[in-house]
């Protein structure tokens, strides 16, 4: 069955520190992968996507993600976290126009 | 470009009452999705429309949930009668089939339902 796993439920980092959020997916020779961010009381906003080509993709707000086929992973990174990055982050995979979401990682940012 | 519009943003009802949520997708987006997001979880697909036809409603509890997308534009999701476990945020999303943004999901702000 199609699945997306985000092993970290909560992560706390200090402002200015680097961040990596983990995402693993199942199945799919050429997966279509996404990272979304959700601020409290808001819908989900697309940060970045991977369809093909360069395995390191750049997104909005200084985020990037690296697709690693050998590890079935699509981890999200940011070199220096800002307090405004505190939110919940969802990894998702698309398969034949259906989207499968991970359970999310809630990011807290310490001043 | 206007985003996905949803209403109401918040609704509180008692169990066994009914509720309806409305969604207007981004103009020209052929695919419309309704997701249920329970607190602490990722979105779970309830129903997917392609224009005004249902593509997937396998996760929709059809004994109490119904949805329609008349004329292939806006959509309504109804719950009747509501149960306590229906308390969640109901997210509408749309996706274009062609163009630079093909295959991306665009979400509305959601409708938060509390069932007492």
PDB file of C-alpha atoms in Angstrom:
ATOM      1  CA  UNK A   1       0.000   0.000   0.000  1.00  0.00           C
ATOM      2  CA  UNK A   2       1.054   3.545  -0.673  1.00  0.00           C
ATOM      3  CA  UNK A   3       2.380   5.284   2.418  1.00  0.00           C
ATOM      4  CA  UNK A   4       4.380   8.264   3.561  1.00  0.00           C
ATOM      5  CA  UNK A   5       6.159   8.160   6.905  1.00  0.00           C
ATOM      6  CA  UNK A   6       7.327  11.098   8.942  1.00  0.00           C
ATOM      7  CA  UNK A   7       9.068   9.542  11.930  1.00  0.00           C
ATOM      8  CA  UNK A   8       9.366  12.721  13.992  1.00  0.00           C
ATOM      9  CA  UNK A   9       6.128  13.998  15.530  1.00  0.00           C
ATOM     10  CA  UNK A  10       7.697  17.022  17.217  1.00  0.00           C
ATOM     11  CA  UNK A  11      10.997  18.772  16.669  1.00  0.00           C
ATOM     12  CA  UNK A  12      12.360  21.764  18.560  1.00  0.00           C
ATOM     13  CA  UNK A  13      15.254  23.796  17.232  1.00  0.00           C
ATOM     14  CA  UNK A  14      16.797  27.086  18.247  1.00  0.00           C
ATOM     15  CA  UNK A  15      16.380  30.076  16.018  1.00  0.00           C
ATOM     16  CA  UNK A  16      19.305  30.248  13.630  1.00  0.00           C
ATOM     17  CA  UNK A  17      20.036  26.540  13.863  1.00  0.00           C
ATOM     18  CA  UNK A  18      19.772  24.182  10.927  1.00  0.00           C
ATOM     19  CA  UNK A  19      16.781  21.942  10.387  1.00  0.00           C
ATOM     20  CA  UNK A  20      16.154  18.589   8.792  1.00  0.00           C
ATOM     21  CA  UNK A  21      12.717  16.952   8.696  1.00  0.00           C
ATOM     22  CA  UNK A  22      12.588  13.334   7.631  1.00  0.00           C
ATOM     23  CA  UNK A  23      10.240  11.741   5.151  1.00  0.00           C
ATOM     24  CA  UNK A  24      10.175   8.209   3.770  1.00  0.00           C
ATOM     25  CA  UNK A  25       7.805   6.898   1.133  1.00  0.00           C
ATOM     26  CA  UNK A  26       6.795   3.516  -0.151  1.00  0.00           C
ATOM     27  CA  UNK A  27       6.469   2.296  -3.711  1.00  0.00           C
ATOM     28  CA  UNK A  28       6.895   4.159  -6.942  1.00  0.00           C
ATOM     29  CA  UNK A  29       9.781   4.000  -9.356  1.00  0.00           C
ATOM     30  CA  UNK A  30       9.439   7.709 -10.052  1.00  0.00           C
ATOM     31  CA  UNK A  31       7.511   9.242  -7.205  1.00  0.00           C
ATOM     32  CA  UNK A  32       6.070  12.696  -7.254  1.00  0.00           C
ATOM     33  CA  UNK A  33       6.921  14.164  -3.859  1.00  0.00           C
ATOM     34  CA  UNK A  34       5.885  17.300  -2.042  1.00  0.00           C
ATOM     35  CA  UNK A  35       6.433  19.193   1.176  1.00  0.00           C
ATOM     36  CA  UNK A  36       3.624  21.346   2.545  1.00  0.00           C
ATOM     37  CA  UNK A  37       3.574  23.675   5.541  1.00  0.00           C
ATOM     38  CA  UNK A  38       0.529  24.400   7.684  1.00  0.00           C
ATOM     39  CA  UNK A  39       0.409  27.320  10.086  1.00  0.00           C
ATOM     40  CA  UNK A  40      -2.201  27.197  12.869  1.00  0.00           C
ATOM     41  CA  UNK A  41      -5.704  27.710  11.538  1.00  0.00           C
ATOM     42  CA  UNK A  42      -4.553  27.741   7.947  1.00  0.00           C
ATOM     43  CA  UNK A  43      -4.635  25.430   4.986  1.00  0.00           C
ATOM     44  CA  UNK A  44      -1.578  23.726   3.567  1.00  0.00           C
ATOM     45  CA  UNK A  45       0.879  25.718   1.488  1.00  0.00           C
ATOM     46  CA  UNK A  46       3.267  24.098  -0.965  1.00  0.00           C
ATOM     47  CA  UNK A  47       6.943  24.533  -0.052  1.00  0.00           C
ATOM     48  CA  UNK A  48       8.490  22.507  -2.849  1.00  0.00           C
ATOM     49  CA  UNK A  49       8.000  19.527  -5.104  1.00  0.00           C
ATOM     50  CA  UNK A  50      10.028  16.872  -6.866  1.00  0.00           C
ATOM     51  CA  UNK A  51       8.864  15.334 -10.114  1.00  0.00           C
ATOM     52  CA  UNK A  52      12.119  14.431 -11.865  1.00  0.00           C
ATOM     53  CA  UNK A  53      15.586  15.755 -12.693  1.00  0.00           C
ATOM     54  CA  UNK A  54      17.901  17.303 -10.147  1.00  0.00           C
ATOM     55  CA  UNK A  55      17.489  15.477  -6.856  1.00  0.00           C
ATOM     56  CA  UNK A  56      18.074  18.618  -4.808  1.00  0.00           C
ATOM     57  CA  UNK A  57      15.088  20.916  -5.131  1.00  0.00           C
ATOM     58  CA  UNK A  58      14.746  24.452  -3.896  1.00  0.00           C
ATOM     59  CA  UNK A  59      11.539  25.799  -2.500  1.00  0.00           C
ATOM     60  CA  UNK A  60      10.075  28.896  -0.989  1.00  0.00           C
ATOM     61  CA  UNK A  61      11.143  30.486   2.314  1.00  0.00           C
ATOM     62  CA  UNK A  62      14.707  29.132   1.981  1.00  0.00           C
ATOM     63  CA  UNK A  63      13.751  25.454   2.184  1.00  0.00           C
ATOM     64  CA  UNK A  64      15.266  22.683   0.127  1.00  0.00           C
ATOM     65  CA  UNK A  65      14.759  18.940  -0.081  1.00  0.00           C
ATOM     66  CA  UNK A  66      16.814  16.084  -1.400  1.00  0.00           C
ATOM     67  CA  UNK A  67      15.359  13.043  -3.116  1.00  0.00           C
ATOM     68  CA  UNK A  68      17.304   9.864  -2.403  1.00  0.00           C
ATOM     69  CA  UNK A  69      15.915   6.911  -4.337  1.00  0.00           C
ATOM     70  CA  UNK A  70      18.182   4.382  -2.596  1.00  0.00           C
ATOM     71  CA  UNK A  71      16.791   5.396   0.787  1.00  0.00           C
ATOM     72  CA  UNK A  72      13.215   6.132  -0.359  1.00  0.00           C
ATOM     73  CA  UNK A  73      13.601   9.477   1.351  1.00  0.00           C
ATOM     74  CA  UNK A  74      12.753  13.085   0.663  1.00  0.00           C
ATOM     75  CA  UNK A  75      14.074  15.054   3.622  1.00  0.00           C
ATOM     76  CA  UNK A  76      13.395  18.745   4.051  1.00  0.00           C
ATOM     77  CA  UNK A  77      16.190  21.062   5.128  1.00  0.00           C
ATOM     78  CA  UNK A  78      16.798  24.664   6.013  1.00  0.00           C
ATOM     79  CA  UNK A  79      20.230  26.026   6.971  1.00  0.00           C
ATOM     80  CA  UNK A  80      18.990  28.652   9.423  1.00  0.00           C
ATOM     81  CA  UNK A  81      15.550  28.508  11.005  1.00  0.00           C
ATOM     82  CA  UNK A  82      13.510  31.638  11.712  1.00  0.00           C
ATOM     83  CA  UNK A  83      10.884  31.954  14.427  1.00  0.00           C
ATOM     84  CA  UNK A  84       8.243  32.301  11.704  1.00  0.00           C
ATOM     85  CA  UNK A  85       9.031  28.752  10.513  1.00  0.00           C
ATOM     86  CA  UNK A  86       7.216  27.318  13.541  1.00  0.00           C
ATOM     87  CA  UNK A  87       4.400  25.310  11.968  1.00  0.00           C
ATOM     88  CA  UNK A  88       3.467  21.781  11.004  1.00  0.00           C
ATOM     89  CA  UNK A  89       5.120  20.223   7.983  1.00  0.00           C
ATOM     90  CA  UNK A  90       3.642  17.496   5.832  1.00  0.00           C
ATOM     91  CA  UNK A  91       5.361  15.307   3.308  1.00  0.00           C
ATOM     92  CA  UNK A  92       3.167  13.951   0.528  1.00  0.00           C
ATOM     93  CA  UNK A  93       3.393  11.644  -2.431  1.00  0.00           C
ATOM     94  CA  UNK A  94       1.257  11.695  -5.557  1.00  0.00           C
ATOM     95  CA  UNK A  95       0.332   8.527  -7.385  1.00  0.00           C
ATOM     96  CA  UNK A  96      -2.075   8.683 -10.352  1.00  0.00           C
ATOM     97  CA  UNK A  97      -3.596  11.965  -9.164  1.00  0.00           C
ATOM     98  CA  UNK A  98      -4.083  10.655  -5.623  1.00  0.00           C
ATOM     99  CA  UNK A  99      -2.143  12.239  -2.799  1.00  0.00           C
ATOM    100  CA  UNK A 100      -0.889  10.406   0.277  1.00  0.00           C
ATOM    101  CA  UNK A 101       0.146  12.477   3.271  1.00  0.00           C
ATOM    102  CA  UNK A 102       2.405  11.748   6.184  1.00  0.00           C
ATOM    103  CA  UNK A 103       1.157  12.401   9.692  1.00  0.00           C
ATOM    104  CA  UNK A 104       3.153  15.596   9.966  1.00  0.00           C
ATOM    105  CA  UNK A 105       6.033  16.997  11.993  1.00  0.00           C
ATOM    106  CA  UNK A 106       5.351  19.889  14.298  1.00  0.00           C
ATOM    107  CA  UNK A 107       8.251  22.322  14.450  1.00  0.00           C
ATOM    108  CA  UNK A 108       8.831  24.510  17.478  1.00  0.00           C
ATOM    109  CA  UNK A 109      11.437  27.249  17.333  1.00  0.00           C
ATOM    110  CA  UNK A 110      13.186  28.387  20.506  1.00  0.00           C
ATOM    111  CA  UNK A 111      14.276  32.034  20.698  1.00  0.00           C
TER     112      UNK A 111
ATOM    113  CA  UNK B   1      -5.431  34.736  -8.855  1.00  0.00           C
ATOM    114  CA  UNK B   2      -8.022  33.924  -6.218  1.00  0.00           C
ATOM    115  CA  UNK B   3      -7.325  30.894  -4.068  1.00  0.00           C
ATOM    116  CA  UNK B   4      -9.585  28.074  -2.961  1.00  0.00           C
ATOM    117  CA  UNK B   5     -12.481  29.508  -0.990  1.00  0.00           C
ATOM    118  CA  UNK B   6     -14.190  27.608   1.806  1.00  0.00           C
ATOM    119  CA  UNK B   7     -17.035  28.409   4.152  1.00  0.00           C
ATOM    120  CA  UNK B   8     -17.859  28.453   6.927  1.00  0.00           C
ATOM    121  CA  UNK B   9     -14.480  28.665   8.648  1.00  0.00           C
ATOM    122  CA  UNK B  10     -15.874  27.408  11.928  1.00  0.00           C
ATOM    123  CA  UNK B  11     -18.949  25.435  12.874  1.00  0.00           C
ATOM    124  CA  UNK B  12     -20.093  24.043  16.202  1.00  0.00           C
ATOM    125  CA  UNK B  13     -23.007  21.604  16.235  1.00  0.00           C
ATOM    126  CA  UNK B  14     -24.424  18.946  18.490  1.00  0.00           C
ATOM    127  CA  UNK B  15     -24.225  15.294  17.608  1.00  0.00           C
ATOM    128  CA  UNK B  16     -26.957  14.056  15.300  1.00  0.00           C
ATOM    129  CA  UNK B  17     -27.316  17.503  13.746  1.00  0.00           C
ATOM    130  CA  UNK B  18     -26.379  18.171  10.142  1.00  0.00           C
ATOM    131  CA  UNK B  19     -23.801  20.494   8.624  1.00  0.00           C
ATOM    132  CA  UNK B  20     -22.722  21.520   5.148  1.00  0.00           C
ATOM    133  CA  UNK B  21     -19.448  22.922   3.905  1.00  0.00           C
ATOM    134  CA  UNK B  22     -18.916  24.773   0.669  1.00  0.00           C
ATOM    135  CA  UNK B  23     -15.856  25.000  -1.522  1.00  0.00           C
ATOM    136  CA  UNK B  24     -15.091  27.078  -4.588  1.00  0.00           C
ATOM    137  CA  UNK B  25     -11.888  25.895  -6.270  1.00  0.00           C
ATOM    138  CA  UNK B  26      -9.435  27.959  -8.258  1.00  0.00           C
ATOM    139  CA  UNK B  27     -10.925  28.853 -11.606  1.00  0.00           C
ATOM    140  CA  UNK B  28     -10.134  26.273 -14.248  1.00  0.00           C
ATOM    141  CA  UNK B  29      -9.029  23.548 -11.858  1.00  0.00           C
ATOM    142  CA  UNK B  30     -10.669  20.340 -12.992  1.00  0.00           C
ATOM    143  CA  UNK B  31      -9.887  18.205  -9.956  1.00  0.00           C
ATOM    144  CA  UNK B  32     -11.376  18.912  -6.543  1.00  0.00           C
ATOM    145  CA  UNK B  33     -10.642  17.062  -3.322  1.00  0.00           C
ATOM    146  CA  UNK B  34     -12.210  17.003   0.119  1.00  0.00           C
ATOM    147  CA  UNK B  35      -9.926  15.973   2.953  1.00  0.00           C
ATOM    148  CA  UNK B  36     -10.611  15.359   6.611  1.00  0.00           C
ATOM    149  CA  UNK B  37      -7.847  16.384   8.995  1.00  0.00           C
ATOM    150  CA  UNK B  38      -8.203  15.205  12.562  1.00  0.00           C
ATOM    151  CA  UNK B  39      -6.069  16.994  15.121  1.00  0.00           C
ATOM    152  CA  UNK B  40      -2.510  15.693  15.058  1.00  0.00           C
ATOM    153  CA  UNK B  41      -2.920  13.781  11.810  1.00  0.00           C
ATOM    154  CA  UNK B  42      -2.301  14.345   8.144  1.00  0.00           C
ATOM    155  CA  UNK B  43      -5.132  15.015   5.712  1.00  0.00           C
ATOM    156  CA  UNK B  44      -7.184  11.982   4.775  1.00  0.00           C
ATOM    157  CA  UNK B  45      -8.962  11.928   1.434  1.00  0.00           C
ATOM    158  CA  UNK B  46     -12.735  11.739   1.611  1.00  0.00           C
ATOM    159  CA  UNK B  47     -13.680  12.265  -2.009  1.00  0.00           C
ATOM    160  CA  UNK B  48     -12.099  13.309  -5.290  1.00  0.00           C
ATOM    161  CA  UNK B  49     -13.957  14.848  -8.239  1.00  0.00           C
ATOM    162  CA  UNK B  50     -12.807  15.219 -11.809  1.00  0.00           C
ATOM    163  CA  UNK B  51     -15.005  17.973 -13.246  1.00  0.00           C
ATOM    164  CA  UNK B  52     -18.438  16.921 -11.936  1.00  0.00           C
ATOM    165  CA  UNK B  53     -17.731  13.187 -11.761  1.00  0.00           C
ATOM    166  CA  UNK B  54     -16.564  11.234  -8.723  1.00  0.00           C
ATOM    167  CA  UNK B  55     -13.130   9.660  -9.175  1.00  0.00           C
ATOM    168  CA  UNK B  56     -12.667   8.209  -5.703  1.00  0.00           C
ATOM    169  CA  UNK B  57     -15.038   8.114  -2.752  1.00  0.00           C
ATOM    170  CA  UNK B  58     -13.779   4.890  -1.203  1.00  0.00           C
ATOM    171  CA  UNK B  59     -12.967   6.600   2.122  1.00  0.00           C
ATOM    172  CA  UNK B  60     -16.220   8.548   2.372  1.00  0.00           C
ATOM    173  CA  UNK B  61     -18.544   7.236   5.123  1.00  0.00           C
ATOM    174  CA  UNK B  62     -21.526   7.164   2.824  1.00  0.00           C
ATOM    175  CA  UNK B  63     -24.036   6.442   5.559  1.00  0.00           C
ATOM    176  CA  UNK B  64     -23.574   9.990   6.840  1.00  0.00           C
ATOM    177  CA  UNK B  65     -21.373  11.933   4.407  1.00  0.00           C
ATOM    178  CA  UNK B  66     -22.348  13.123   0.964  1.00  0.00           C
ATOM    179  CA  UNK B  67     -20.727  15.436  -1.519  1.00  0.00           C
ATOM    180  CA  UNK B  68     -21.590  16.890  -4.859  1.00  0.00           C
ATOM    181  CA  UNK B  69     -19.954  19.061  -7.446  1.00  0.00           C
ATOM    182  CA  UNK B  70     -22.674  20.313  -9.689  1.00  0.00           C
ATOM    183  CA  UNK B  71     -21.570  21.887 -12.974  1.00  0.00           C
ATOM    184  CA  UNK B  72     -17.990  20.908 -12.232  1.00  0.00           C
ATOM    185  CA  UNK B  73     -17.175  24.074 -10.301  1.00  0.00           C
ATOM    186  CA  UNK B  74     -18.015  24.529  -6.630  1.00  0.00           C
ATOM    187  CA  UNK B  75     -18.727  21.676  -4.279  1.00  0.00           C
ATOM    188  CA  UNK B  76     -20.653  20.941  -1.111  1.00  0.00           C
ATOM    189  CA  UNK B  77     -19.810  18.378   1.553  1.00  0.00           C
ATOM    190  CA  UNK B  78     -22.607  17.395   3.913  1.00  0.00           C
ATOM    191  CA  UNK B  79     -22.620  15.427   7.138  1.00  0.00           C
ATOM    192  CA  UNK B  80     -25.925  14.075   8.433  1.00  0.00           C
ATOM    193  CA  UNK B  81     -26.157  13.052  11.217  1.00  0.00           C
ATOM    194  CA  UNK B  82     -22.884  14.177  12.750  1.00  0.00           C
ATOM    195  CA  UNK B  83     -20.982  12.103  15.284  1.00  0.00           C
ATOM    196  CA  UNK B  84     -18.476  13.198  17.878  1.00  0.00           C
ATOM    197  CA  UNK B  85     -15.648  11.637  15.862  1.00  0.00           C
ATOM    198  CA  UNK B  86     -16.446  13.913  12.920  1.00  0.00           C
ATOM    199  CA  UNK B  87     -14.816  16.796  14.777  1.00  0.00           C
ATOM    200  CA  UNK B  88     -12.020  17.783  12.420  1.00  0.00           C
ATOM    201  CA  UNK B  89     -10.913  20.325   9.873  1.00  0.00           C
ATOM    202  CA  UNK B  90     -12.391  19.744   6.445  1.00  0.00           C
ATOM    203  CA  UNK B  91      -9.990  20.869   3.769  1.00  0.00           C
ATOM    204  CA  UNK B  92     -10.887  21.474   0.170  1.00  0.00           C
ATOM    205  CA  UNK B  93      -8.156  21.399  -2.454  1.00  0.00           C
ATOM    206  CA  UNK B  94      -8.055  21.760  -6.198  1.00  0.00           C
ATOM    207  CA  UNK B  95      -5.542  20.856  -8.857  1.00  0.00           C
ATOM    208  CA  UNK B  96      -5.109  21.809 -12.503  1.00  0.00           C
ATOM    209  CA  UNK B  97      -4.669  19.069 -15.080  1.00  0.00           C
ATOM    210  CA  UNK B  98      -2.552  21.122 -17.432  1.00  0.00           C
ATOM    211  CA  UNK B  99      -0.044  23.918 -17.288  1.00  0.00           C
ATOM    212  CA  UNK B 100       2.949  24.713 -15.154  1.00  0.00           C
ATOM    213  CA  UNK B 101       1.116  23.879 -11.952  1.00  0.00           C
ATOM    214  CA  UNK B 102      -0.324  20.587 -13.165  1.00  0.00           C
ATOM    215  CA  UNK B 103      -0.318  17.956 -10.478  1.00  0.00           C
ATOM    216  CA  UNK B 104      -0.020  20.392  -7.565  1.00  0.00           C
ATOM    217  CA  UNK B 105      -2.584  20.673  -4.810  1.00  0.00           C
ATOM    218  CA  UNK B 106      -3.908  24.073  -3.782  1.00  0.00           C
ATOM    219  CA  UNK B 107      -5.670  24.142  -0.426  1.00  0.00           C
ATOM    220  CA  UNK B 108      -8.316  26.335   1.081  1.00  0.00           C
ATOM    221  CA  UNK B 109      -8.054  27.471   4.688  1.00  0.00           C
ATOM    222  CA  UNK B 110     -10.358  24.724   5.870  1.00  0.00           C
ATOM    223  CA  UNK B 111     -13.609  24.489   7.794  1.00  0.00           C
ATOM    224  CA  UNK B 112     -13.194  23.515  11.428  1.00  0.00           C
ATOM    225  CA  UNK B 113     -16.064  21.411  12.761  1.00  0.00           C
ATOM    226  CA  UNK B 114     -16.660  20.787  16.433  1.00  0.00           C
ATOM    227  CA  UNK B 115     -19.323  18.238  17.336  1.00  0.00           C
ATOM    228  CA  UNK B 116     -20.540  18.386  20.948  1.00  0.00           C
TER     229      UNK B 116
END
